[in-house]
């Protein structure tokens, strides 16, 4: 069964461009093999990631990712069954929101103007999902 998993986490140390690039190469290669798609967002030392795919693959990937020592405070926001993938063409879309002009981000989501905080996400999961959708529909040069 297809499912979507979303979590937030905190980088143990600030991620440099090179660190993020390495992480993405590794993630995309693995995801392609496991038919996982999704999107990763990095901002102010926090990550939010959506993983989509077959339940067993998503669960297994998340178990590996949550043990990764590059981040901590890995909080699962939701795991839902879904009929479709939101990011069918992306083995892992990526946005480093720290590198985007804050004025530009304003148009995307109020979440990106503040810290990515777990409590707020839990209370506004629909908005979080919508935010991720916005990136899919209007990458506008933002998402690599
Ligand atoms: C924020 C973050 C997101 C990650 N996303 C993925 C991912 O989407 N897919 C993946 O396979 N690994 C991802 N990883 C890396 C895994 O934690 C793990 O290092 C990797 O899967 C191990 O790959 P290997 O078995 O090829 O060494 C992520 C790590 C971090 C810190």
PDB file of C-alpha atoms and ligand atoms in Angstrom:
ATOM      1  CA  UNK A   1       0.000   0.000   0.000  1.00  0.00           C
ATOM      2  CA  UNK A   2       1.266   3.456  -0.924  1.00  0.00           C
ATOM      3  CA  UNK A   3       1.885   5.821   1.985  1.00  0.00           C
ATOM      4  CA  UNK A   4       3.261   9.256   2.838  1.00  0.00           C
ATOM      5  CA  UNK A   5       5.481   9.834   5.858  1.00  0.00           C
ATOM      6  CA  UNK A   6       6.475  13.290   7.089  1.00  0.00           C
ATOM      7  CA  UNK A   7       8.950  14.095   9.878  1.00  0.00           C
ATOM      8  CA  UNK A   8      10.906  17.056  11.203  1.00  0.00           C
ATOM      9  CA  UNK A   9      14.397  16.892  12.698  1.00  0.00           C
ATOM     10  CA  UNK A  10      17.317  19.044  13.805  1.00  0.00           C
ATOM     11  CA  UNK A  11      20.768  18.932  12.231  1.00  0.00           C
ATOM     12  CA  UNK A  12      23.475  18.092  14.775  1.00  0.00           C
ATOM     13  CA  UNK A  13      25.766  20.657  13.164  1.00  0.00           C
ATOM     14  CA  UNK A  14      25.031  23.323  10.557  1.00  0.00           C
ATOM     15  CA  UNK A  15      24.970  21.671   7.137  1.00  0.00           C
ATOM     16  CA  UNK A  16      27.291  23.198   4.557  1.00  0.00           C
ATOM     17  CA  UNK A  17      26.392  23.059   0.873  1.00  0.00           C
ATOM     18  CA  UNK A  18      28.824  20.212   0.454  1.00  0.00           C
ATOM     19  CA  UNK A  19      27.224  18.225   3.306  1.00  0.00           C
ATOM     20  CA  UNK A  20      23.782  18.696   1.840  1.00  0.00           C
ATOM     21  CA  UNK A  21      24.961  17.743  -1.627  1.00  0.00           C
ATOM     22  CA  UNK A  22      26.490  14.502  -0.316  1.00  0.00           C
ATOM     23  CA  UNK A  23      23.372  13.663   1.631  1.00  0.00           C
ATOM     24  CA  UNK A  24      21.222  14.162  -1.456  1.00  0.00           C
ATOM     25  CA  UNK A  25      23.363  12.031  -3.737  1.00  0.00           C
ATOM     26  CA  UNK A  26      23.154   9.199  -1.238  1.00  0.00           C
ATOM     27  CA  UNK A  27      19.424   9.671  -0.629  1.00  0.00           C
ATOM     28  CA  UNK A  28      18.507   9.866  -4.300  1.00  0.00           C
ATOM     29  CA  UNK A  29      20.481   6.766  -5.226  1.00  0.00           C
ATOM     30  CA  UNK A  30      18.859   4.758  -2.436  1.00  0.00           C
ATOM     31  CA  UNK A  31      15.405   6.123  -3.125  1.00  0.00           C
ATOM     32  CA  UNK A  32      15.573   5.274  -6.763  1.00  0.00           C
ATOM     33  CA  UNK A  33      16.339   1.656  -5.895  1.00  0.00           C
ATOM     34  CA  UNK A  34      13.510   1.527  -3.383  1.00  0.00           C
ATOM     35  CA  UNK A  35      10.927   3.460  -5.412  1.00  0.00           C
ATOM     36  CA  UNK A  36      10.827   6.219  -2.784  1.00  0.00           C
ATOM     37  CA  UNK A  37       9.951   9.748  -3.855  1.00  0.00           C
ATOM     38  CA  UNK A  38       9.547  12.973  -1.883  1.00  0.00           C
ATOM     39  CA  UNK A  39      10.903  16.297  -0.829  1.00  0.00           C
ATOM     40  CA  UNK A  40      13.439  17.533   1.717  1.00  0.00           C
ATOM     41  CA  UNK A  41      13.503  21.060   3.061  1.00  0.00           C
ATOM     42  CA  UNK A  42      16.329  22.542   5.129  1.00  0.00           C
ATOM     43  CA  UNK A  43      16.028  25.749   7.094  1.00  0.00           C
ATOM     44  CA  UNK A  44      17.906  27.171  10.082  1.00  0.00           C
ATOM     45  CA  UNK A  45      19.352  23.814  10.993  1.00  0.00           C
ATOM     46  CA  UNK A  46      16.028  22.001  10.762  1.00  0.00           C
ATOM     47  CA  UNK A  47      14.820  19.436   8.248  1.00  0.00           C
ATOM     48  CA  UNK A  48      11.353  18.526   7.104  1.00  0.00           C
ATOM     49  CA  UNK A  49      11.028  15.571   4.799  1.00  0.00           C
ATOM     50  CA  UNK A  50       8.211  13.764   3.061  1.00  0.00           C
ATOM     51  CA  UNK A  51       8.859  10.175   2.012  1.00  0.00           C
ATOM     52  CA  UNK A  52       6.386   8.436  -0.282  1.00  0.00           C
ATOM     53  CA  UNK A  53       6.324   4.877  -1.470  1.00  0.00           C
ATOM     54  CA  UNK A  54       5.210   1.435  -0.507  1.00  0.00           C
ATOM     55  CA  UNK A  55       4.657   1.089   3.177  1.00  0.00           C
ATOM     56  CA  UNK A  56       7.444  -1.405   3.900  1.00  0.00           C
ATOM     57  CA  UNK A  57       9.985   0.623   1.928  1.00  0.00           C
ATOM     58  CA  UNK A  58       8.951   3.875   3.562  1.00  0.00           C
ATOM     59  CA  UNK A  59       9.064   2.395   7.048  1.00  0.00           C
ATOM     60  CA  UNK A  60      12.434   0.767   6.435  1.00  0.00           C
ATOM     61  CA  UNK A  61      13.898   3.980   4.983  1.00  0.00           C
ATOM     62  CA  UNK A  62      12.593   6.025   7.881  1.00  0.00           C
ATOM     63  CA  UNK A  63      14.083   3.594  10.403  1.00  0.00           C
ATOM     64  CA  UNK A  64      17.484   4.064   8.769  1.00  0.00           C
ATOM     65  CA  UNK A  65      17.124   7.809   8.420  1.00  0.00           C
ATOM     66  CA  UNK A  66      16.063   8.315  12.032  1.00  0.00           C
ATOM     67  CA  UNK A  67      19.276   6.635  13.245  1.00  0.00           C
ATOM     68  CA  UNK A  68      21.415   8.925  11.094  1.00  0.00           C
ATOM     69  CA  UNK A  69      23.849  10.817  13.313  1.00  0.00           C
ATOM     70  CA  UNK A  70      23.714  13.942  11.174  1.00  0.00           C
ATOM     71  CA  UNK A  71      20.404  14.851  12.791  1.00  0.00           C
ATOM     72  CA  UNK A  72      18.555  14.439  16.073  1.00  0.00           C
ATOM     73  CA  UNK A  73      15.085  15.053  17.564  1.00  0.00           C
ATOM     74  CA  UNK A  74      13.542  13.178  14.677  1.00  0.00           C
ATOM     75  CA  UNK A  75       9.800  13.611  15.183  1.00  0.00           C
ATOM     76  CA  UNK A  76       7.333  11.743  13.053  1.00  0.00           C
ATOM     77  CA  UNK A  77       4.498  14.065  12.036  1.00  0.00           C
ATOM     78  CA  UNK A  78       2.354  11.604  10.157  1.00  0.00           C
ATOM     79  CA  UNK A  79       2.219   8.362   8.247  1.00  0.00           C
ATOM     80  CA  UNK A  80      -0.839   8.095   6.022  1.00  0.00           C
ATOM     81  CA  UNK A  81      -2.060   5.802   3.351  1.00  0.00           C
ATOM     82  CA  UNK A  82      -2.433   7.569   0.047  1.00  0.00           C
ATOM     83  CA  UNK A  83      -3.715   6.811  -3.398  1.00  0.00           C
ATOM     84  CA  UNK A  84      -1.181   8.926  -5.238  1.00  0.00           C
ATOM     85  CA  UNK A  85       2.327  10.229  -4.871  1.00  0.00           C
ATOM     86  CA  UNK A  86       2.604  13.998  -4.565  1.00  0.00           C
ATOM     87  CA  UNK A  87       6.137  13.962  -5.968  1.00  0.00           C
ATOM     88  CA  UNK A  88       6.103  11.110  -8.486  1.00  0.00           C
ATOM     89  CA  UNK A  89       9.049  12.481 -10.462  1.00  0.00           C
ATOM     90  CA  UNK A  90      11.350  13.377  -7.597  1.00  0.00           C
ATOM     91  CA  UNK A  91      13.636  10.787  -6.028  1.00  0.00           C
ATOM     92  CA  UNK A  92      14.129  13.586  -3.465  1.00  0.00           C
ATOM     93  CA  UNK A  93      13.364  17.211  -4.291  1.00  0.00           C
ATOM     94  CA  UNK A  94      15.406  19.604  -2.204  1.00  0.00           C
ATOM     95  CA  UNK A  95      15.149  23.179  -1.018  1.00  0.00           C
ATOM     96  CA  UNK A  96      17.718  24.966   1.130  1.00  0.00           C
ATOM     97  CA  UNK A  97      15.463  27.729   2.408  1.00  0.00           C
ATOM     98  CA  UNK A  98      18.437  29.485   4.017  1.00  0.00           C
ATOM     99  CA  UNK A  99      19.663  30.373   0.568  1.00  0.00           C
ATOM    100  CA  UNK A 100      16.441  31.900  -0.667  1.00  0.00           C
ATOM    101  CA  UNK A 101      15.632  35.565  -0.208  1.00  0.00           C
ATOM    102  CA  UNK A 102      13.214  35.748   2.773  1.00  0.00           C
ATOM    103  CA  UNK A 103      10.946  38.031   0.756  1.00  0.00           C
ATOM    104  CA  UNK A 104      10.538  35.311  -1.843  1.00  0.00           C
ATOM    105  CA  UNK A 105       9.781  32.712   0.793  1.00  0.00           C
ATOM    106  CA  UNK A 106       6.980  34.818   2.227  1.00  0.00           C
ATOM    107  CA  UNK A 107       4.825  34.067  -0.757  1.00  0.00           C
ATOM    108  CA  UNK A 108       5.284  30.350  -0.219  1.00  0.00           C
ATOM    109  CA  UNK A 109       4.261  29.673   3.311  1.00  0.00           C
ATOM    110  CA  UNK A 110       4.072  31.408   6.676  1.00  0.00           C
ATOM    111  CA  UNK A 111       5.952  28.419   8.095  1.00  0.00           C
ATOM    112  CA  UNK A 112       9.080  29.359   6.268  1.00  0.00           C
ATOM    113  CA  UNK A 113       9.193  32.763   7.897  1.00  0.00           C
ATOM    114  CA  UNK A 114       9.550  31.128  11.297  1.00  0.00           C
ATOM    115  CA  UNK A 115      11.458  28.225  12.784  1.00  0.00           C
ATOM    116  CA  UNK A 116      10.384  24.771  11.725  1.00  0.00           C
ATOM    117  CA  UNK A 117       8.940  23.708  15.049  1.00  0.00           C
ATOM    118  CA  UNK A 118       7.434  20.352  15.784  1.00  0.00           C
ATOM    119  CA  UNK A 119       4.516  21.592  17.917  1.00  0.00           C
ATOM    120  CA  UNK A 120       3.415  24.000  15.262  1.00  0.00           C
ATOM    121  CA  UNK A 121       3.578  21.376  12.576  1.00  0.00           C
ATOM    122  CA  UNK A 122       1.553  18.902  14.565  1.00  0.00           C
ATOM    123  CA  UNK A 123      -1.180  21.477  15.038  1.00  0.00           C
ATOM    124  CA  UNK A 124      -1.190  22.497  11.376  1.00  0.00           C
ATOM    125  CA  UNK A 125      -0.521  19.333   9.460  1.00  0.00           C
ATOM    126  CA  UNK A 126      -2.839  20.290   6.618  1.00  0.00           C
ATOM    127  CA  UNK A 127      -0.952  23.530   6.096  1.00  0.00           C
ATOM    128  CA  UNK A 128       2.339  21.685   6.163  1.00  0.00           C
ATOM    129  CA  UNK A 129       1.132  19.362   3.474  1.00  0.00           C
ATOM    130  CA  UNK A 130      -0.063  22.317   1.442  1.00  0.00           C
ATOM    131  CA  UNK A 131       3.297  24.003   1.845  1.00  0.00           C
ATOM    132  CA  UNK A 132       5.052  20.965   0.413  1.00  0.00           C
ATOM    133  CA  UNK A 133       2.563  20.937  -2.456  1.00  0.00           C
ATOM    134  CA  UNK A 134       3.326  24.551  -3.250  1.00  0.00           C
ATOM    135  CA  UNK A 135       6.950  23.653  -3.872  1.00  0.00           C
ATOM    136  CA  UNK A 136       5.904  20.927  -6.211  1.00  0.00           C
ATOM    137  CA  UNK A 137       3.615  23.138  -8.203  1.00  0.00           C
ATOM    138  CA  UNK A 138       5.705  26.327  -8.214  1.00  0.00           C
ATOM    139  CA  UNK A 139       9.322  25.340  -7.911  1.00  0.00           C
ATOM    140  CA  UNK A 140      10.122  28.674  -9.590  1.00  0.00           C
ATOM    141  CA  UNK A 141      13.811  27.914  -9.532  1.00  0.00           C
ATOM    142  CA  UNK A 142      13.701  27.230  -5.826  1.00  0.00           C
ATOM    143  CA  UNK A 143      13.803  23.490  -5.714  1.00  0.00           C
ATOM    144  CA  UNK A 144      16.857  21.709  -7.032  1.00  0.00           C
TER     145      UNK A 144
HETATM  146  C1  LIG B   1      17.795  14.730   6.862  1.00  0.00           C
HETATM  147  C2  LIG B   1      18.192  13.447   6.195  1.00  0.00           C
HETATM  148  C3  LIG B   1      17.433  12.964   5.125  1.00  0.00           C
HETATM  149  C4  LIG B   1      17.771  11.758   4.528  1.00  0.00           C
HETATM  150  N1  LIG B   1      17.009  11.290   3.500  1.00  0.00           N
HETATM  151  C5  LIG B   1      17.272  10.094   2.975  1.00  0.00           C
HETATM  152  C6  LIG B   1      16.429   9.553   1.972  1.00  0.00           C
HETATM  153  O1  LIG B   1      15.464  10.153   1.511  1.00  0.00           O
HETATM  154  N2  LIG B   1      16.746   8.312   1.505  1.00  0.00           N
HETATM  155  C7  LIG B   1      17.824   7.607   1.953  1.00  0.00           C
HETATM  156  O2  LIG B   1      18.031   6.496   1.501  1.00  0.00           O
HETATM  157  N3  LIG B   1      18.639   8.114   2.875  1.00  0.00           N
HETATM  158  C8  LIG B   1      18.389   9.327   3.407  1.00  0.00           C
HETATM  159  N4  LIG B   1      19.231   9.832   4.352  1.00  0.00           N
HETATM  160  C9  LIG B   1      20.473   9.092   4.661  1.00  0.00           C
HETATM  161  C10 LIG B   1      20.224   7.909   5.560  1.00  0.00           C
HETATM  162  O3  LIG B   1      20.063   8.356   6.878  1.00  0.00           O
HETATM  163  C11 LIG B   1      21.400   6.922   5.506  1.00  0.00           C
HETATM  164  O4  LIG B   1      22.591   7.600   5.769  1.00  0.00           O
HETATM  165  C12 LIG B   1      21.517   6.292   4.160  1.00  0.00           C
HETATM  166  O5  LIG B   1      20.289   5.808   3.718  1.00  0.00           O
HETATM  167  C13 LIG B   1      22.518   5.140   4.207  1.00  0.00           C
HETATM  168  O6  LIG B   1      22.840   4.845   2.898  1.00  0.00           O
HETATM  169  P1  LIG B   1      23.846   3.663   2.527  1.00  0.00           P
HETATM  170  O7  LIG B   1      23.172   2.417   3.034  1.00  0.00           O
HETATM  171  O8  LIG B   1      23.901   3.750   1.037  1.00  0.00           O
HETATM  172  O9  LIG B   1      25.122   3.982   3.210  1.00  0.00           O
HETATM  173  C14 LIG B   1      18.899  11.028   4.980  1.00  0.00           C
HETATM  174  C15 LIG B   1      19.645  11.533   6.058  1.00  0.00           C
HETATM  175  C16 LIG B   1      19.313  12.723   6.656  1.00  0.00           C
HETATM  176  C17 LIG B   1      20.135  13.249   7.799  1.00  0.00           C
END
